[in-house]
CSV table of C-alpha atoms in Angstrom, one decimal:
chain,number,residue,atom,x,y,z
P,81,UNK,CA,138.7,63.6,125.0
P,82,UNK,CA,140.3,61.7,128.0
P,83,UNK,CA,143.1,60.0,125.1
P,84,UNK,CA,143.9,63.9,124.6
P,85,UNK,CA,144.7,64.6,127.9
P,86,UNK,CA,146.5,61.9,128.4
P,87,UNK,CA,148.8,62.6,125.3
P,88,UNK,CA,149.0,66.1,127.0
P,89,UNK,CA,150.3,64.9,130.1
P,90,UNK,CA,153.0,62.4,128.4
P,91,UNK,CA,154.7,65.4,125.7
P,92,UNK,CA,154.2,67.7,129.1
P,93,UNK,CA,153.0,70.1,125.5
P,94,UNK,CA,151.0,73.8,126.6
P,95,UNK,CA,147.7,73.6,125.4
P,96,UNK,CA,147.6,76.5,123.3
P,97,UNK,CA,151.0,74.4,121.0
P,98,UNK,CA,149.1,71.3,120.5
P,99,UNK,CA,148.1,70.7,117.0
P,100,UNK,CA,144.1,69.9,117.5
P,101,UNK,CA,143.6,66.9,115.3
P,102,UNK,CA,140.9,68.0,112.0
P,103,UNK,CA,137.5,67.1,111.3
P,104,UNK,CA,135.9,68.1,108.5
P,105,UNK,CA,132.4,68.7,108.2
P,106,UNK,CA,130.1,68.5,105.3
P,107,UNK,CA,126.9,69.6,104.9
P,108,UNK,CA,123.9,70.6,102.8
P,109,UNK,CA,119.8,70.1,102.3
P,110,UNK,CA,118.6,66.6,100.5
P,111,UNK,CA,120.0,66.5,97.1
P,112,UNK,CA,122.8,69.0,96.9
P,113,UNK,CA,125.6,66.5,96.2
P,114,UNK,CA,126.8,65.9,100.1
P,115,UNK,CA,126.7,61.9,99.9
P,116,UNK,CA,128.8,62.1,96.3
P,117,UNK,CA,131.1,64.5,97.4
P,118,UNK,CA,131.8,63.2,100.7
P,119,UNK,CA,133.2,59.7,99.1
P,120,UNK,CA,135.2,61.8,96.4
P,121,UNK,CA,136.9,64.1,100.0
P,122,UNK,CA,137.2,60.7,101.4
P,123,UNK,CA,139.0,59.4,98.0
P,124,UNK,CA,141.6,62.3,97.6
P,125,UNK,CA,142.5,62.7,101.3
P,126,UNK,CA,142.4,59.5,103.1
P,127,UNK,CA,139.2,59.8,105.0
P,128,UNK,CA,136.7,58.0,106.3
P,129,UNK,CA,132.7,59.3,106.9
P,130,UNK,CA,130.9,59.5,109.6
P,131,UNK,CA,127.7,59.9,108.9
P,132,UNK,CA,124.8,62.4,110.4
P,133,UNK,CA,121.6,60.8,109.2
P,134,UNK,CA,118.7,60.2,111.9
P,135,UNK,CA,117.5,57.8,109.5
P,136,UNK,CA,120.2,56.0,108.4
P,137,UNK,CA,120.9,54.9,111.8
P,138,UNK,CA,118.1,52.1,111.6
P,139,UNK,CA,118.6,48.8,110.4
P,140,UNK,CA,117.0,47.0,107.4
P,141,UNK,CA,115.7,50.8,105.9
P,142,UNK,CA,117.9,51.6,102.6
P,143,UNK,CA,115.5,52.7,99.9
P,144,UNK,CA,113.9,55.5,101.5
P,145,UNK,CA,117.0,56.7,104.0
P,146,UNK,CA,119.1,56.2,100.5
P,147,UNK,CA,121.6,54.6,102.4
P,148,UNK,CA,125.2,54.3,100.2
P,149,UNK,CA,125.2,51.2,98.6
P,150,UNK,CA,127.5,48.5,98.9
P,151,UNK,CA,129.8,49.5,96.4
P,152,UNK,CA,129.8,53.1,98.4
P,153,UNK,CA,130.5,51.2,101.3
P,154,UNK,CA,133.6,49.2,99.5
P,155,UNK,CA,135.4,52.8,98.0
P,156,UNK,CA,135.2,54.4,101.3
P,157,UNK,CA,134.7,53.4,104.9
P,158,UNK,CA,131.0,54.5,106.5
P,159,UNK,CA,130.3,54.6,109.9
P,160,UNK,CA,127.2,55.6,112.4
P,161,UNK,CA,124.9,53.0,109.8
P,162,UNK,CA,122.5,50.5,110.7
P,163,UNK,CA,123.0,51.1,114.8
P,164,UNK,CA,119.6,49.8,116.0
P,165,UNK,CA,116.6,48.3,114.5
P,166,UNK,CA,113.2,50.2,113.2
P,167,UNK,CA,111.7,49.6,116.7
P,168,UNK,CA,114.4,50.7,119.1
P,169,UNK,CA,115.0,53.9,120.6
P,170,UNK,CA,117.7,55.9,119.4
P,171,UNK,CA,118.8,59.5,121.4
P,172,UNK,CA,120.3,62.3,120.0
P,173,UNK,CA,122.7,61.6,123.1
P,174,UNK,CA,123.2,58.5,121.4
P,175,UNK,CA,124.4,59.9,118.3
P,176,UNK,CA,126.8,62.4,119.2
P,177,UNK,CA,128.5,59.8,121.9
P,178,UNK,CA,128.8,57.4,118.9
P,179,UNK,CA,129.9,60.0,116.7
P,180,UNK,CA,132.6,61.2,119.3
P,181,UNK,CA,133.7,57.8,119.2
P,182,UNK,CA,134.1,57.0,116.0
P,183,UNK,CA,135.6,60.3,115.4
P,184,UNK,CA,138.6,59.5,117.4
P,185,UNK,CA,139.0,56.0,116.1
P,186,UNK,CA,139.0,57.3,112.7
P,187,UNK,CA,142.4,59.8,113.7
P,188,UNK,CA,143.7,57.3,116.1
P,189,UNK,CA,144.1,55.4,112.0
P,190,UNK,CA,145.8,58.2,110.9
P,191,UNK,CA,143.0,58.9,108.6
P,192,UNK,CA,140.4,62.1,108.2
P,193,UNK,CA,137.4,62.1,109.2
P,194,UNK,CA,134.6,63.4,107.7
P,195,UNK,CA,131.3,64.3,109.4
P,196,UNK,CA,128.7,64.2,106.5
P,197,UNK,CA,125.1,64.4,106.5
P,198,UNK,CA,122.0,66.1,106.5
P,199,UNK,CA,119.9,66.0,109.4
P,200,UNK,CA,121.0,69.8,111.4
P,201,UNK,CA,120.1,68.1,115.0
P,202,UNK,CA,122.9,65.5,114.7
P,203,UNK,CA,126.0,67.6,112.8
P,204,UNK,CA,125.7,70.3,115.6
P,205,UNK,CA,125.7,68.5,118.8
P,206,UNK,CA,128.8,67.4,117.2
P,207,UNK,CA,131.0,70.3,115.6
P,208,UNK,CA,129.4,72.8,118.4
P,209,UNK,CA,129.5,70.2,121.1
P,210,UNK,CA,125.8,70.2,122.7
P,211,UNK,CA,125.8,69.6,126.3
P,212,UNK,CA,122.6,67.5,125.8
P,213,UNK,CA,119.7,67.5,128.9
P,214,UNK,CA,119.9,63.8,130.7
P,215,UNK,CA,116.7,63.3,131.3
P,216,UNK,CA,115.3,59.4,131.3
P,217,UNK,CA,112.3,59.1,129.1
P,218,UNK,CA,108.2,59.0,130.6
P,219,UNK,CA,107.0,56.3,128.9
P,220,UNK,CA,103.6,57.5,130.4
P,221,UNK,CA,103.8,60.9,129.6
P,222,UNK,CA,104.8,60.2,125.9
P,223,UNK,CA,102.1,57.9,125.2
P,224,UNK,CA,99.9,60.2,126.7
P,225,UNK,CA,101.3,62.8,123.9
P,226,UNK,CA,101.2,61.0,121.0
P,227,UNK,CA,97.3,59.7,121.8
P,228,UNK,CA,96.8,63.9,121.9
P,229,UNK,CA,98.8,64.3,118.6
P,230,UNK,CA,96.8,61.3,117.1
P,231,UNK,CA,94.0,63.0,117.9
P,232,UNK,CA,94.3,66.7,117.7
P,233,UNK,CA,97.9,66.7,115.3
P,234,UNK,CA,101.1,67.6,116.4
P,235,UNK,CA,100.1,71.6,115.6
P,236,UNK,CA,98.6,72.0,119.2
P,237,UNK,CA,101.3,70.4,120.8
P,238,UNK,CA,103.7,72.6,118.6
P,239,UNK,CA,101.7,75.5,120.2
P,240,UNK,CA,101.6,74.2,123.9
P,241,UNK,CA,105.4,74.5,123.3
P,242,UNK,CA,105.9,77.2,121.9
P,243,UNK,CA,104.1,79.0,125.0
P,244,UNK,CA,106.4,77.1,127.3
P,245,UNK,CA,109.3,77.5,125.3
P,246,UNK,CA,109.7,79.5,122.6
P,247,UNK,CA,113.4,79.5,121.6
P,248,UNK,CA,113.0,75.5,121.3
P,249,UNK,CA,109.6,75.6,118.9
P,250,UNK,CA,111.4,77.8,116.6
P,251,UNK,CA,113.9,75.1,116.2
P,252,UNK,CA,111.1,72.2,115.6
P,253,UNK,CA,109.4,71.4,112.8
P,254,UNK,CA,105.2,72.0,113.6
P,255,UNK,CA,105.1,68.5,111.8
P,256,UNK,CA,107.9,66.7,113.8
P,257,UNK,CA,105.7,65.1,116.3
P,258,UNK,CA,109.1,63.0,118.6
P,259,UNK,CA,111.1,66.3,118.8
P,260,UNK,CA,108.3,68.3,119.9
P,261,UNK,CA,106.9,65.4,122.6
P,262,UNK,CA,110.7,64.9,123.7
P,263,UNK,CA,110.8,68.8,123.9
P,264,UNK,CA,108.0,68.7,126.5
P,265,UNK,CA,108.9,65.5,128.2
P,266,UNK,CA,111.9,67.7,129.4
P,267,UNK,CA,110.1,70.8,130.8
P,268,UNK,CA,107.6,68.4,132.7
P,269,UNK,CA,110.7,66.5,134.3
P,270,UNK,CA,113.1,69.3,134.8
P,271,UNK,CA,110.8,71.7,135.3
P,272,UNK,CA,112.6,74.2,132.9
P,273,UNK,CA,112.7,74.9,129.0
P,274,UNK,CA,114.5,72.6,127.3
P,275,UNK,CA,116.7,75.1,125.1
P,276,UNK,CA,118.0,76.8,128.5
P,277,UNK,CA,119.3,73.1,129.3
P,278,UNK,CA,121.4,73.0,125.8
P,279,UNK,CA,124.5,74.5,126.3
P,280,UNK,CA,127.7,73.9,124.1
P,281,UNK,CA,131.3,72.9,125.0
P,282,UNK,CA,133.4,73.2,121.6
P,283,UNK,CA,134.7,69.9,120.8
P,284,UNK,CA,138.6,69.2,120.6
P,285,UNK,CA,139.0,69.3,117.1
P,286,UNK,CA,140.2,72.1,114.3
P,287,UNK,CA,137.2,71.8,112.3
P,288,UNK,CA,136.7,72.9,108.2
P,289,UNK,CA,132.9,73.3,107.3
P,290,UNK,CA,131.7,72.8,104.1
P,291,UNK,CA,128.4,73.6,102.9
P,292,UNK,CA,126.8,72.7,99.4
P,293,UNK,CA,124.0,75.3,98.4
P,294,UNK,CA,121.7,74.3,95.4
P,295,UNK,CA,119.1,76.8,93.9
P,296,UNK,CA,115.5,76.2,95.0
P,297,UNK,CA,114.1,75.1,91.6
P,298,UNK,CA,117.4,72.6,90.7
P,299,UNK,CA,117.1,71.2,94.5
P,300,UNK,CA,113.6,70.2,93.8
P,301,UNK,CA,113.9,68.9,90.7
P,302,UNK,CA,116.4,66.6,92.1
P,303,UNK,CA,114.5,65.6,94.7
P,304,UNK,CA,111.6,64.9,92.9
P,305,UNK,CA,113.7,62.8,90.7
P,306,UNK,CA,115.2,60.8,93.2
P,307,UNK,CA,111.8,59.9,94.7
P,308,UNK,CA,110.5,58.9,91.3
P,309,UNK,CA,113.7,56.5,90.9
P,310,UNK,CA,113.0,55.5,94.6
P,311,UNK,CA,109.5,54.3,94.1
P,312,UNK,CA,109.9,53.4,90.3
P,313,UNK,CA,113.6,51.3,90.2
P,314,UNK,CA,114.6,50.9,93.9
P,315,UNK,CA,111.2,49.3,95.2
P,316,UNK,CA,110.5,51.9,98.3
P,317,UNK,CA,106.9,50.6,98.6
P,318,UNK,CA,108.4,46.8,98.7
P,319,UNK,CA,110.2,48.2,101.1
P,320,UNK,CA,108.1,49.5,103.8
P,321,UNK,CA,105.5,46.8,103.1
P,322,UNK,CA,107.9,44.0,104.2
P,323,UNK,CA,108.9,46.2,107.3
P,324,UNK,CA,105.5,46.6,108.5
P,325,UNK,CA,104.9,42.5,107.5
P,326,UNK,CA,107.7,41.9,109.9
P,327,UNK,CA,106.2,43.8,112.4
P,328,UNK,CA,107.4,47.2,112.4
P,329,UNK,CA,104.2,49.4,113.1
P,330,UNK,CA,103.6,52.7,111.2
P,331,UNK,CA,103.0,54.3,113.9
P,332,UNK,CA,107.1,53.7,115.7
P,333,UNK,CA,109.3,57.3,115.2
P,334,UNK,CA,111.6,55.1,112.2
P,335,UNK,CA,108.3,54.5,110.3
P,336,UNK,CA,107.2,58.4,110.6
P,337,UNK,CA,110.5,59.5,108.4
P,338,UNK,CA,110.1,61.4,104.6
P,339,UNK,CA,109.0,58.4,102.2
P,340,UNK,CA,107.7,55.5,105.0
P,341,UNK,CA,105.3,57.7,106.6
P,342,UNK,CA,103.5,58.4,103.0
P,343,UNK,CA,104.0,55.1,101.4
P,344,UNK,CA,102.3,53.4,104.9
P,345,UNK,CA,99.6,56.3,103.9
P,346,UNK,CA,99.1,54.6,100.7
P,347,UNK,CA,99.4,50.9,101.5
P,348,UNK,CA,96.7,51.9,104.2
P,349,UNK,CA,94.7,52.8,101.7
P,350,UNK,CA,94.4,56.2,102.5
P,351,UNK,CA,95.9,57.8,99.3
P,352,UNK,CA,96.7,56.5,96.4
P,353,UNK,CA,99.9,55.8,95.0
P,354,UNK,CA,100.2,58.8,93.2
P,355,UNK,CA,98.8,60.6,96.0
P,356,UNK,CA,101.6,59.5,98.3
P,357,UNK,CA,104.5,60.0,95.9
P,358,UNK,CA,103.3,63.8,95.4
P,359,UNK,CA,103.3,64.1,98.9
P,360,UNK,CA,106.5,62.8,99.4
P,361,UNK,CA,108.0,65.3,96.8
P,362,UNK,CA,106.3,68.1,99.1
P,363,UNK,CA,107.0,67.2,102.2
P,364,UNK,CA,111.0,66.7,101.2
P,365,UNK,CA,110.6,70.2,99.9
P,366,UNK,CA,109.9,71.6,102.9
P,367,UNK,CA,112.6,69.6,104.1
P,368,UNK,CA,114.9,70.3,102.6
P,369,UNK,CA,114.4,74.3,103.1
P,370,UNK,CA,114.2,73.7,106.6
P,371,UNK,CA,117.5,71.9,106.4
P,372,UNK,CA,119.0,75.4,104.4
P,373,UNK,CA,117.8,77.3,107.3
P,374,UNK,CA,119.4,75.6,109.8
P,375,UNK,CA,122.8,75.3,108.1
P,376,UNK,CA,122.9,78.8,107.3
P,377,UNK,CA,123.4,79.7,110.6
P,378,UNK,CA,127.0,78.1,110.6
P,379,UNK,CA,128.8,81.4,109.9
P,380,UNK,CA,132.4,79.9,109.7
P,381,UNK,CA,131.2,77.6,106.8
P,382,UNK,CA,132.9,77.9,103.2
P,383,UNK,CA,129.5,77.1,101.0
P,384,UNK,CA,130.1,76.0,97.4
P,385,UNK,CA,127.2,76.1,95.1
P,386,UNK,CA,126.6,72.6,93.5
P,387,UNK,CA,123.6,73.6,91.2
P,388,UNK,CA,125.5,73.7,88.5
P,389,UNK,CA,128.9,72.4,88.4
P,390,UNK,CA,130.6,69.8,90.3
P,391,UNK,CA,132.3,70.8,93.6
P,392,UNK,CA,134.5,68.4,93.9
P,393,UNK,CA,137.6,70.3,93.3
P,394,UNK,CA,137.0,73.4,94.9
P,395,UNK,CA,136.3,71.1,98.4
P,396,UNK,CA,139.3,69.3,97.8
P,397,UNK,CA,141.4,72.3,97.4
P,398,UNK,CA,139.6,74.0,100.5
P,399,UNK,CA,140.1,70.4,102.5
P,400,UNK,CA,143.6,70.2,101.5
P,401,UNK,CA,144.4,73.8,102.7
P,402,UNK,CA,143.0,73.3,105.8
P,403,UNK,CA,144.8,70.0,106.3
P,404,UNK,CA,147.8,71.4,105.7
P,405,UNK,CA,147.3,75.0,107.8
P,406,UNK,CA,147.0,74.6,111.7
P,407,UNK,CA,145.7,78.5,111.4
P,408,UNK,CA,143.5,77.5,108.6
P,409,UNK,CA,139.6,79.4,109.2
């Protein structure tokens, strides 16, 4: 944002007569198409993605994050990949600084980029610009959480929060043990509810959203597919076995993710195989409508249903309008 103003200052330009340079942003629940699509954007308009995966972010974890594979990687710059490794702490802070970033390298190229991804948290703070509570982590205090969620499961805490702060638990997952503890770990330092410390500062840019819908029974059968091929061809549970040999624990927030935290279930031995892999069809279900929830709040969004045709050309042709409109909606 500081480049901006200093471009500003140099053309001596009124704000409201600078062209804000574009983002597009492209989102979706698991499944709907978003990763395909997102190269094809990329392909037909000179972009480059930046992607808004909380799991994608960690090192040495491709199978079960379904990371874009190399040849992906070689038709169309990714970026906001393999940041830290399975046992390092990653912020949402972190993200949308990174993201920000990159962002602005990707225009300073002269090329478009393209904010794609499915995890809610991370594609707003960006394209509403979340003013995001700095509050240094309580070592202490979490571990004293997560012993009471190991214990007792994440429900109660869901429930101590929602008493404290209602607006945030509506927003949480009961299931999603770090955002609920991180929730909390706020209030006790700041004394105040975490969702009255999140405010939002519209980012600099002219931004298109696109949002892939898929019907409910077409969504799952792809996900249940894709599981099946991850367990089956891509060797998920060869996977998360040599994290945990090379001492990753299944207990650390990378290892709790959709696929790791059911497959460490089974090579635990408490499930069996096919015990996990049914779970992990279920729990990416619910997923995956929690993700739909979330991204139907983004009014302004042009949604394209991807259940059964490709949308490839209809983004295009709403990505190429926008590009080429300053007005564009």
């Amino acid at each position: 944002m500081g480049k901006k103003a200093g471009r500003l200052d140099v053309y001596n330009f009124p704000m409201e007569k600078v062209r804000q340079p574009p983002l597009i942003a492209l989102f979706g629940p698991t499944a709907s198409g978003k990763s395909t699509l997102a190269i094809k954007l990329c392909e037909a308009l000179g972009g480059e993605i930046v992607t808004a995966d909380s799991r994608q972010v960690y090192r040495y974890m491709d199978v079960g994050t379904d990371k874009p594979s190399s040849q992906d990687r070689q038709r169309v710059p990714h970026h906001m990949i393999d940041l830290v490794d399975p046992d390092e702490p990653y912020t949402l802070a972190l993200y949308q600084q990174g993201a920000y970033a990159t962002i602005e390298e990707v225009l300073s190229r002269g090329r478009v980029p393209v904010l794609a991804g499915g995890t809610p948290l991370y594609v707003n703070s960006v394209i509403e610009g979340w003013i995001i509570p700095k509050v240094e982590p309580d070592m202490l205090l979490r571990e004293a959480l997560e012993r009471e969620a190991e214990e007792a499961g994440p429900a109660e805490l869901h429930a101590r929060l929602r008493a404290l702060d209602p607006a945030a638990a509506e927003n949480i997952l009961p299931s999603n043990t770090r955002r609920i503890i991180r929730a909390l770990e706020v209030i006790v330092m700041t004394g105040r509810p975490i969702s009255e410390q999140q405010r939002k500062e519209p980012p600099p840019y002219r931004i298109l959203r696109i949002g892939l819908a898929c019907e409910r029974d077409e969504l799952y059968r792809r996900i249940d597919a894709r599981v099946d091929r991850q367990i089956i061809e891509k060797g998920l549970v060869a996977e998360v076995a040599a994290l945990h040999e090379r001492g990753y624990a299944f207990d650390l927030p990378s290892m709790s993710g959709l696929g790791y935290r059911q497959i460490g279930e089974y090579l635990r031995g408490k499930a069996t195989l096919a015990e996990a892999v049914q779970r992990m069809k279920w729990d990416t279900h619910g997923f995956a409508r929690h993700q739909g929830n979330w991204f139907r709040r983004q009014r302004q969004a042009k949604w394209i249903d991807s259940t059964s045709h490709d949308p490839t050309e209809q983004a295009i042709s709403l990505a190429r309008e926008f590009l080429n409109n300053d007005n564009y909606l």
